[in-house]
Coordinates of N, CA and C in Angstrom, one line a residue:
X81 N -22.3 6.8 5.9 CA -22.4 7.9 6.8 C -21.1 8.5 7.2
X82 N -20.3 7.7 7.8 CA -18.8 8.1 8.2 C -18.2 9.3 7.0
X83 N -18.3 8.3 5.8 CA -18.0 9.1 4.2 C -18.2 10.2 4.3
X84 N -19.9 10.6 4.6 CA -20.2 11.7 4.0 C -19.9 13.1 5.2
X85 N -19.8 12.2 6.3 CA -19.4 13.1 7.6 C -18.0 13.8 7.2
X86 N -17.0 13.1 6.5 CA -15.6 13.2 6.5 C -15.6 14.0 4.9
X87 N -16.2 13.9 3.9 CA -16.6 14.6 3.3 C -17.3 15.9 3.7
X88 N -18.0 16.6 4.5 CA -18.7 17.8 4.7 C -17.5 18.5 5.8
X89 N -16.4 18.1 5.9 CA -15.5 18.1 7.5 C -14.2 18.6 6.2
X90 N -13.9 18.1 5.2 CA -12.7 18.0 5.1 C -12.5 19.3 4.4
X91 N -13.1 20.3 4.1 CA -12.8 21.9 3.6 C -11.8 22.5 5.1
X92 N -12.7 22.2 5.8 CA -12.8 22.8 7.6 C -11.4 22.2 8.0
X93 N -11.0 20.7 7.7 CA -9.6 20.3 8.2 C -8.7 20.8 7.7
X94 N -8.7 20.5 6.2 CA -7.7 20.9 5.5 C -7.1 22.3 5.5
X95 N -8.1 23.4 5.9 CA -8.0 24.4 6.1 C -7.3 24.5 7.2
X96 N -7.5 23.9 8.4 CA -6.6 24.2 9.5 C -5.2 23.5 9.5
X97 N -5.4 21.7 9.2 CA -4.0 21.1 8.6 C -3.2 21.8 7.9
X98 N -2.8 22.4 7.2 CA -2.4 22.9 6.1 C -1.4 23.4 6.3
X99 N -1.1 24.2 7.3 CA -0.3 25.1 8.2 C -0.1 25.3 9.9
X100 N -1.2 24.3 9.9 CA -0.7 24.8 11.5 C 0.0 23.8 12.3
X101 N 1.2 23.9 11.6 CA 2.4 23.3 12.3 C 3.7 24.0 11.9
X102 N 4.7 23.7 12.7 CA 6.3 24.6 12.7 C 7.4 23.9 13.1
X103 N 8.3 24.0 12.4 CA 9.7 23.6 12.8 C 10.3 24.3 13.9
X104 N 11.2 24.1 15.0 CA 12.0 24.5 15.4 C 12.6 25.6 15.6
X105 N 12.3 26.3 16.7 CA 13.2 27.8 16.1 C 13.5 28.6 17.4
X106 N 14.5 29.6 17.7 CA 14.9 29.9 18.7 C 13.7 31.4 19.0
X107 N 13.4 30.8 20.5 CA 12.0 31.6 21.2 C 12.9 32.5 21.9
X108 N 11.5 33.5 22.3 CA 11.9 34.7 23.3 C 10.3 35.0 23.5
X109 N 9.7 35.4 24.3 CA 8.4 35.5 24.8 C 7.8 36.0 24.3
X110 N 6.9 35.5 23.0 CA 6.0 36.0 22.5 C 4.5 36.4 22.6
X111 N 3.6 37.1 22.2 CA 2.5 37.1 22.6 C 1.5 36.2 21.2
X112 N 0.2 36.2 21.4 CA -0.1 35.3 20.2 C 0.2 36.1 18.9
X113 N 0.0 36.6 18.6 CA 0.1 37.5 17.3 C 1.8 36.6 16.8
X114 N 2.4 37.2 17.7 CA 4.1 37.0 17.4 C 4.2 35.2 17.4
X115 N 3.3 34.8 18.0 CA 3.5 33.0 17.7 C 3.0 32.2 16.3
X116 N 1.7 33.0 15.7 CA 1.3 33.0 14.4 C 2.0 33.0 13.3
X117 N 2.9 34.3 13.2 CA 3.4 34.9 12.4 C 4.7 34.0 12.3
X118 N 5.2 33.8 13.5 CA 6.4 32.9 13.3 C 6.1 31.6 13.3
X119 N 4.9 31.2 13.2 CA 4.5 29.8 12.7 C 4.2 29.7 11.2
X120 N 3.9 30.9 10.6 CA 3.7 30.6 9.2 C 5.3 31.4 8.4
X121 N 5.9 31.8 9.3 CA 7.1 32.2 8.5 C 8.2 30.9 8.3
X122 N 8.1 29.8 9.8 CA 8.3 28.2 9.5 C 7.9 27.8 8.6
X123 N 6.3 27.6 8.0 CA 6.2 26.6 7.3 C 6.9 27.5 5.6
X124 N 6.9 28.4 5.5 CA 7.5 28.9 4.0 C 8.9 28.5 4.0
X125 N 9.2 27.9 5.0 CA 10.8 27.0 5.1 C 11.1 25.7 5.3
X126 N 9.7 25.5 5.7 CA 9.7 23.8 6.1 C 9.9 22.8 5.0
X127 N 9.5 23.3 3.7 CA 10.3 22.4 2.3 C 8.4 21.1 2.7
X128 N 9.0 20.0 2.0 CA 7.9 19.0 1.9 C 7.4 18.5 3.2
X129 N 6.1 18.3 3.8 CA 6.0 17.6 4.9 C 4.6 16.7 5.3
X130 N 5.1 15.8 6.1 CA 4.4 14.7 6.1 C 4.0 14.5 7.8
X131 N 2.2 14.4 7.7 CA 2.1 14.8 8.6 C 0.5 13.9 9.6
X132 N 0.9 13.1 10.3 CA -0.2 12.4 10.6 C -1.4 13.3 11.8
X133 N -2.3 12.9 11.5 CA -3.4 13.5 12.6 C -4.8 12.6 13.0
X134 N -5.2 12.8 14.1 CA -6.4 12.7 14.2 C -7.8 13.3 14.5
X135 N -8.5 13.1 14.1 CA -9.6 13.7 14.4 C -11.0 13.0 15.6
X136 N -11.5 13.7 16.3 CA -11.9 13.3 17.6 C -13.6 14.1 17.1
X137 N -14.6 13.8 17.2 CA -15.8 14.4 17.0 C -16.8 13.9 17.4
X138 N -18.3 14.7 17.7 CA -19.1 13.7 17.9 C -19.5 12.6 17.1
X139 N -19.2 12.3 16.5 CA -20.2 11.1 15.7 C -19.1 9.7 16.3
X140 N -17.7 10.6 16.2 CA -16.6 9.4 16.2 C -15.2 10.1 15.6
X141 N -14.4 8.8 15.6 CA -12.8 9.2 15.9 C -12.5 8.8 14.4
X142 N -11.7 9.4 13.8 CA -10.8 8.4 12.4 C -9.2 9.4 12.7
X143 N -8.9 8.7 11.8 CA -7.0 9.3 11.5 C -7.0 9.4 10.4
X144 N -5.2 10.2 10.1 CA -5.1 10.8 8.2 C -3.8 10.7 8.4
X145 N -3.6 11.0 6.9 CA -2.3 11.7 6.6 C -2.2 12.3 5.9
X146 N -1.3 13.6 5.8 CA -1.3 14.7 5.0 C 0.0 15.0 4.9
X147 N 0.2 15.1 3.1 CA 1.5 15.0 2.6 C 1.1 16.7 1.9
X148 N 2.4 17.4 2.3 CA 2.0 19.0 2.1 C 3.5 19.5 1.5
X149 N 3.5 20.0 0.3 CA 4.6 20.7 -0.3 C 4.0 22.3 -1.2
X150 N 3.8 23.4 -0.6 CA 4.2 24.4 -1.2 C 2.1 24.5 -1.2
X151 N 1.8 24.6 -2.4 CA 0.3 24.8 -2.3 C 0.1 23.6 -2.4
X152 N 0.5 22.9 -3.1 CA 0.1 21.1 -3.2 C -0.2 20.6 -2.1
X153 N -1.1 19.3 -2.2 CA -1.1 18.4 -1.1 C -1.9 17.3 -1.3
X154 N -1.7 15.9 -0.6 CA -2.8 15.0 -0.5 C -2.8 14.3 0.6
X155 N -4.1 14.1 0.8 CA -4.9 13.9 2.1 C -5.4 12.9 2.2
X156 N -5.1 11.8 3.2 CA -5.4 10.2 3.0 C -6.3 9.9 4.4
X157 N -7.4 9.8 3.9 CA -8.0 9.2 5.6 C -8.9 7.9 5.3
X158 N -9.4 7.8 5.9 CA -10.5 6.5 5.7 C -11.6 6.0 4.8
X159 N -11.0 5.7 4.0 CA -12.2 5.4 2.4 C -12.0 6.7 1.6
X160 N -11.2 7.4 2.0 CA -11.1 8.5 0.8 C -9.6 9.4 1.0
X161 N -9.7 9.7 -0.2 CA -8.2 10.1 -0.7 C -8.2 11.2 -1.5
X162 N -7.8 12.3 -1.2 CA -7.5 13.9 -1.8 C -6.7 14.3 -2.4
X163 N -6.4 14.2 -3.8 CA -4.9 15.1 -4.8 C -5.2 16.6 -4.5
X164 N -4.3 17.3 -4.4 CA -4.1 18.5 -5.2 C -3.3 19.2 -6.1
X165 N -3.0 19.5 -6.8 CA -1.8 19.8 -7.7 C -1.4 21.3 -8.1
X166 N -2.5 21.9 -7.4 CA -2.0 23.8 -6.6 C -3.1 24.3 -8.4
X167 N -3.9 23.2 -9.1 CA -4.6 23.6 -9.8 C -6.0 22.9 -10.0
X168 N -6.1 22.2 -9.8 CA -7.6 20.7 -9.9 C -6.8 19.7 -8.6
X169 N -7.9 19.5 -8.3 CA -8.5 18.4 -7.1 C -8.6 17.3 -7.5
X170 N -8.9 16.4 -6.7 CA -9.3 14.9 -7.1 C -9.6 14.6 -6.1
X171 N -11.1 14.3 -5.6 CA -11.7 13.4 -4.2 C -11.9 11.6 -4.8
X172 N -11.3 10.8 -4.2 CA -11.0 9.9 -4.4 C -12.1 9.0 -3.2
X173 N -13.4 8.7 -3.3 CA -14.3 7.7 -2.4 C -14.4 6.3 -2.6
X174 N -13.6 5.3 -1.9 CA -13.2 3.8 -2.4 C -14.7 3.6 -2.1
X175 N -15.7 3.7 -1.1 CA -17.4 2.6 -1.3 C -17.5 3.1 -2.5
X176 N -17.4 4.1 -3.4 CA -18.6 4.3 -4.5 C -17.4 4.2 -5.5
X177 N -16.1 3.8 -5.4 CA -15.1 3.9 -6.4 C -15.4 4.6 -7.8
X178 N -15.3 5.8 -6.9 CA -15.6 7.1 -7.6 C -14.4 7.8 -7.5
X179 N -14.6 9.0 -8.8 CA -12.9 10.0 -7.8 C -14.2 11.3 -8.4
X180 N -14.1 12.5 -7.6 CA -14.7 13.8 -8.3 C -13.3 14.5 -8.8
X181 N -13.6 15.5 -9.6 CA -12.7 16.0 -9.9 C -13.3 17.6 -10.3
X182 N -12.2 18.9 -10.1 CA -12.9 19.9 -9.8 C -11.7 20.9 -9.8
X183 N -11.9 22.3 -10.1 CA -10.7 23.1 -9.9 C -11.2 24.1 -9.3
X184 N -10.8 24.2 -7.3 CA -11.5 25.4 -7.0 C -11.0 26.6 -7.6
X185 N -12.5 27.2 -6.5 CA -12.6 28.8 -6.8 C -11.9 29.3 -5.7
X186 N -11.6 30.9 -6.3 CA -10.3 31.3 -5.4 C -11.3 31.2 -3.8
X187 N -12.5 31.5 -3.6 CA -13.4 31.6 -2.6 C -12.7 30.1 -1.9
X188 N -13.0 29.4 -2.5 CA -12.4 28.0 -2.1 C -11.2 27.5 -1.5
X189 N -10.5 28.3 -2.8 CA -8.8 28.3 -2.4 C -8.6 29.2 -1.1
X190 N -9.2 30.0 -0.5 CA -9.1 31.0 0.5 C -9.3 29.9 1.6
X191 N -10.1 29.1 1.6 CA -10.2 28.1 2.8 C -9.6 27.0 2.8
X192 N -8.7 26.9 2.0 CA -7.3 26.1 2.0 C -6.0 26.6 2.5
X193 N -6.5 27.6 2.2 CA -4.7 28.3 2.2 C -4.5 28.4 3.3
X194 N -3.3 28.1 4.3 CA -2.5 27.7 5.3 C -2.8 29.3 5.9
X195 N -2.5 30.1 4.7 CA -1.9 31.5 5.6 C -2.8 31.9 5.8
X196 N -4.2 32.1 5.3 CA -5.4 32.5 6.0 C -6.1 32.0 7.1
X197 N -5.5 30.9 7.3 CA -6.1 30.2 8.7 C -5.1 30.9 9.7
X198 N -3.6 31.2 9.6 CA -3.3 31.5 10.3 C -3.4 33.1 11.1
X199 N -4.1 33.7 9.6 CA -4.0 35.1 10.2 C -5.5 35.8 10.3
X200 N -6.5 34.5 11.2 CA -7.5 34.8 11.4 C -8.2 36.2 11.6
X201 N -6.7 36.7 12.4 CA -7.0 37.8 13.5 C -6.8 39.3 12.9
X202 N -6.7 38.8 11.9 CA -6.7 40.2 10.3 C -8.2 39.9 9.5
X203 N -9.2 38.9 9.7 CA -10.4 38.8 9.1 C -11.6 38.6 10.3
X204 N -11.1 39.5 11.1 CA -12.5 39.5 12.0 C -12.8 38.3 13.1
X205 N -11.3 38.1 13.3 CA -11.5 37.1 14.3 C -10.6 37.7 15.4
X206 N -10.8 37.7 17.2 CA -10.0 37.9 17.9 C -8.9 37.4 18.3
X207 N -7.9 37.4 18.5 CA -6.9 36.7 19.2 C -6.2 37.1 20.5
X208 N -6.2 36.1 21.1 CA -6.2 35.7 22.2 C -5.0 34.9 23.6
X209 N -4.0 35.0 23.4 CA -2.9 34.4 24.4 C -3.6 34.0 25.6
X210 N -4.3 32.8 26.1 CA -4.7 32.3 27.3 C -3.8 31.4 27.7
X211 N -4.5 31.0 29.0 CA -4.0 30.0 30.5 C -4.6 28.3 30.0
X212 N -4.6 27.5 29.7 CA -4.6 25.8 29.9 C -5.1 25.9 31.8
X213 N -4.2 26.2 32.0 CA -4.3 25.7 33.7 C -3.3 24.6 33.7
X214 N -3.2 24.3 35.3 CA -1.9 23.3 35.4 C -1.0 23.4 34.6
X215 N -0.2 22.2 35.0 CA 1.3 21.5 34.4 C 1.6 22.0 33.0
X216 N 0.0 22.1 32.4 CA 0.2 22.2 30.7 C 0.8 23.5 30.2
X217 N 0.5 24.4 30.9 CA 0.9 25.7 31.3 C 2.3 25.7 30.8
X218 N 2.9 25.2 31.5 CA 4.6 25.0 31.6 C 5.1 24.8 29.7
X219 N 4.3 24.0 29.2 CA 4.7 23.1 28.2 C 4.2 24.1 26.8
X220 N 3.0 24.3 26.6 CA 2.4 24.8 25.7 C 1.8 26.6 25.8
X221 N 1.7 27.3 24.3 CA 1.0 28.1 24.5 C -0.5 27.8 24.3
X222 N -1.5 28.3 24.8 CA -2.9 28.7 24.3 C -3.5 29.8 23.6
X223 N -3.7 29.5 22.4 CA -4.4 31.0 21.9 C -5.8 30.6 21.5
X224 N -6.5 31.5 21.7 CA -7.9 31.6 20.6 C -8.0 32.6 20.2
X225 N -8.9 32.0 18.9 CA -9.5 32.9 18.3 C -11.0 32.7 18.2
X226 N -11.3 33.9 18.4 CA -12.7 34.1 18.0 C -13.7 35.1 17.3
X227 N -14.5 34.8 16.3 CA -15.0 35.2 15.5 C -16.3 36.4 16.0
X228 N -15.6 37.8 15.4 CA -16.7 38.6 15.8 C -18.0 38.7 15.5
X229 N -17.8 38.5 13.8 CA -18.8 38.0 13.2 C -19.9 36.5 13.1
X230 N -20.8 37.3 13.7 CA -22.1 35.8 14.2 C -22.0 35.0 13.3
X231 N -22.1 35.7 12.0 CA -21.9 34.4 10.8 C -21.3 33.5 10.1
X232 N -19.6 34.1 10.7 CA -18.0 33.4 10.5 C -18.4 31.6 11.0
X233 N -17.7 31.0 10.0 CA -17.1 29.5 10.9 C -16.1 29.1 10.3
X234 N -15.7 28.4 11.4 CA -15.9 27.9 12.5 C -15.8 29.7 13.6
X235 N -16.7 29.6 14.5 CA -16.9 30.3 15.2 C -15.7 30.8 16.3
X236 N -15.2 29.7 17.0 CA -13.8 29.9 17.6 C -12.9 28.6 17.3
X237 N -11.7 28.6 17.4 CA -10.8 27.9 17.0 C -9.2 28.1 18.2
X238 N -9.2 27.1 18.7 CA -8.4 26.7 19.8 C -7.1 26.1 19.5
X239 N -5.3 26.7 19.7 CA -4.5 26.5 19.2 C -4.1 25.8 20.1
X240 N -3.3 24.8 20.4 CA -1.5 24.8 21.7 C -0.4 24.6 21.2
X241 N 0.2 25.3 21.4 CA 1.5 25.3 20.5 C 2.3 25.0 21.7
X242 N 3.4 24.3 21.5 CA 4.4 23.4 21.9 C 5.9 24.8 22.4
X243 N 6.1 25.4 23.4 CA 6.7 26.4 24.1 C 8.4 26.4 23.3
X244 N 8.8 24.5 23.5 CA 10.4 24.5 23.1 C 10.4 24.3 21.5
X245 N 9.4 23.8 20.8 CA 9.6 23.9 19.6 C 8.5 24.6 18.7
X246 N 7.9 25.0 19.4 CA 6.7 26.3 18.3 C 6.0 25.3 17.4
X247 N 5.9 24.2 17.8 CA 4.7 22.9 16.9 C 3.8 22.7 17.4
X248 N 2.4 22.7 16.7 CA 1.1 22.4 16.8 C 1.1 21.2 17.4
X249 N 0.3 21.4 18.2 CA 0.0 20.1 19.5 C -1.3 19.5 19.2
X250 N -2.6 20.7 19.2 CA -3.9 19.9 19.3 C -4.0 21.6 18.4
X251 N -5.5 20.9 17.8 CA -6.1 22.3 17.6 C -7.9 21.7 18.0
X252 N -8.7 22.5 18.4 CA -10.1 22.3 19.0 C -11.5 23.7 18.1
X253 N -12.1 22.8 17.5 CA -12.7 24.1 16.4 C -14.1 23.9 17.2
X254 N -15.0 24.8 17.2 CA -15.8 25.5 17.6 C -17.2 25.6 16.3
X255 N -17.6 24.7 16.0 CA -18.3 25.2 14.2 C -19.2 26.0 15.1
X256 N -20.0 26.9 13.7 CA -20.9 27.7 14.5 C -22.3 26.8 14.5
X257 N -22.9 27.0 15.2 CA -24.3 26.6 15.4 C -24.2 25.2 15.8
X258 N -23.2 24.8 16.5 CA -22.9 23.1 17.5 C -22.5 23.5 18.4
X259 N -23.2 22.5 19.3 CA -22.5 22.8 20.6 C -21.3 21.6 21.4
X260 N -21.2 20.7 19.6 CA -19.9 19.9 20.2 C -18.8 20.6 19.6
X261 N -17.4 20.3 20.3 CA -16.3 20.3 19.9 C -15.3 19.8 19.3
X262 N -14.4 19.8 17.9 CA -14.2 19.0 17.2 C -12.4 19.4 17.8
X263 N -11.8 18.3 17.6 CA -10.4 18.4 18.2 C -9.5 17.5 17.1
X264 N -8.7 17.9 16.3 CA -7.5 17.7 16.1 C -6.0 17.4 16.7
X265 N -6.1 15.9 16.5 CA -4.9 15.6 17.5 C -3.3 15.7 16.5
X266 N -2.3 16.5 16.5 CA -1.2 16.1 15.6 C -0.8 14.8 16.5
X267 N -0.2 13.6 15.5 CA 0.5 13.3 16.0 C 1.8 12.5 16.3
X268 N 2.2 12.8 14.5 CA 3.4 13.0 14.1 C 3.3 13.8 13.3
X269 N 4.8 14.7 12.6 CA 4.8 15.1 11.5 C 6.3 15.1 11.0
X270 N 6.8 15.1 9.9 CA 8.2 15.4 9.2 C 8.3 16.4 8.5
X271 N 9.3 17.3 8.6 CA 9.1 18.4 7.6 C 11.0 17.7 6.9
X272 N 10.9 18.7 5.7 CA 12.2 18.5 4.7 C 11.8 17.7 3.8
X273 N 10.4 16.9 3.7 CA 10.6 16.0 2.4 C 10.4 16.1 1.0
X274 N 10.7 15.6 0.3 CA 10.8 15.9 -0.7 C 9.4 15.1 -1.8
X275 N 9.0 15.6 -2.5 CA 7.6 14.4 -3.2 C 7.9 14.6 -4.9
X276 N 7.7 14.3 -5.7 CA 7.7 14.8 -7.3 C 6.5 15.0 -7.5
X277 N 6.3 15.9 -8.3 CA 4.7 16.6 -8.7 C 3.9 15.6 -9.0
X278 N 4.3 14.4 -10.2 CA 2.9 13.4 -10.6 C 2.3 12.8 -8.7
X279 N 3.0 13.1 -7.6 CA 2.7 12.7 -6.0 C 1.4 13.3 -6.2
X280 N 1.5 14.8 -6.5 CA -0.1 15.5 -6.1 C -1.3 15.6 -6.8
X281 N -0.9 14.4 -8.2 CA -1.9 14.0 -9.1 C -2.4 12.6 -9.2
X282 N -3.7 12.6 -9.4 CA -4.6 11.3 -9.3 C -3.9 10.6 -10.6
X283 N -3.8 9.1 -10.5 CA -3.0 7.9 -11.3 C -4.3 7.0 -11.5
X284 N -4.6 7.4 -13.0 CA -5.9 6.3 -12.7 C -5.5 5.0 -13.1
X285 N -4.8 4.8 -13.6 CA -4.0 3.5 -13.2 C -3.7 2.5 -12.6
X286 N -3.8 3.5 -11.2 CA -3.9 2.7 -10.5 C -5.1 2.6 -9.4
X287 N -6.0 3.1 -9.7 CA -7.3 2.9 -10.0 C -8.4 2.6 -11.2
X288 N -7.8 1.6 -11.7 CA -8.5 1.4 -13.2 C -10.0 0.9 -13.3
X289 N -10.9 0.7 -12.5 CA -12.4 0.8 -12.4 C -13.0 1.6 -11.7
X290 N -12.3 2.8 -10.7 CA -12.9 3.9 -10.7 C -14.1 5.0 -11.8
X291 N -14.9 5.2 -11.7 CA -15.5 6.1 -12.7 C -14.8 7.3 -12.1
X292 N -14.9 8.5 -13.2 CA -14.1 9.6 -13.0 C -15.6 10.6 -13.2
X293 N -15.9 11.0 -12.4 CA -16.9 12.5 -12.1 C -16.0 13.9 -12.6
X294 N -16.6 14.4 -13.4 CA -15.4 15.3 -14.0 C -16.5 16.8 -13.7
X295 N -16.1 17.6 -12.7 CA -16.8 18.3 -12.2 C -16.4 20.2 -12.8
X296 N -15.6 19.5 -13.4 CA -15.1 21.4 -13.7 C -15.9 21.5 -14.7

């Protein structure tokens, strides 16, 4: 059950992981729009990065890591393991020591891509510069976004971005038609690293009794 929870979740994460984090950069008081923009113009500089998180939901809590260079990436959480190679996938499920394998569609690729998460507020979604309340105020910004469209999801999506270094803090999603809230905790990340491409390809190798599901 966990599996398949973390399976039906991981289009939705990955889509928000992807990008929403930022390096360092010299501020002056922006509004949300101007905090987006200069969060996705970081990561087109950020080079390789490695990036731990958690996820907080109703069913239950697990952790990841996500190693992210350019469109590539792989995604490591609990019994399962995600290639990408900016061309075919690889879902990797250690209980059924299985891997799928698949090459999305651009429909697909749209809910990966870093820069379309970040520019919600160009596809029908509101944005929003709000208050936290208290102390936190001081520290972070708050934005939302929210979806005009009834049939959009995740429905709203909750940023805090970090005031002295413009880095993703938490992000808090909204699916549509729940009335729990899913929360993304960053809680480390490295940017500058460097990976070699066979990194964002499945080694069956080194899974040598895996069956391979070949889905394209």
């Amino acid at each position: 059950m966990v599996i398949y929870r973390m399976m039906k979740f991981d289009k939705l994460l990955l889509g928000v992981l992807l990008l929403l984090f930022a390096v360092p950069m010299s501020a002056q008081q922006p509004d949300a729009k101007n905090i987006l923009e200069r969060t996705a113009e970081a990561f087109r500089k950020a080079g390789g990065v490695k990036l731990a998180f958690t996820v907080n939901e109703q069913q239950g809590s697990y952790a990841g890591v996500l190693y992210l260079e350019g469109e590539k990436f792989v995604v490591e959480t609990e019994g399962m393991k995600t290639w990408f190679d900016g061309h075919t996938q690889w879902s990797y499920v250690a209980s059924a020591d299985e891997v799928n394998v698949s090459e999305p569609t651009q429909e697909e690729l749209q809910t990966l891509n870093p820069y379309a998460w970040l520019s919600l507020y160009k596809q029908g979604y509101r944005l929003k510069l709000s208050s936290v309340g208290g102390k936190q105020d001081k520290s972070v910004y708050y934005i939302t976004m929210t979806a005009a469209d009834k049939r959009k999801d995740p429905e709203s999506v909750y940023l805090f971005v970090t005031k002295d270094t413009y880095r993703l803090h938490q992000v808090d999603l909204a699916p549509r038609g729940s009335k729990y809230m899913t929360t993304i905790l960053i809680n480390n990340y490295q940017t500058g690293q460097s990976y070699p491409d066979s990194f964002f390809v499945f080694d069956k190798k080194a899974y040598p009794t895996a069956e391979v599901i070949d889905m394209r």
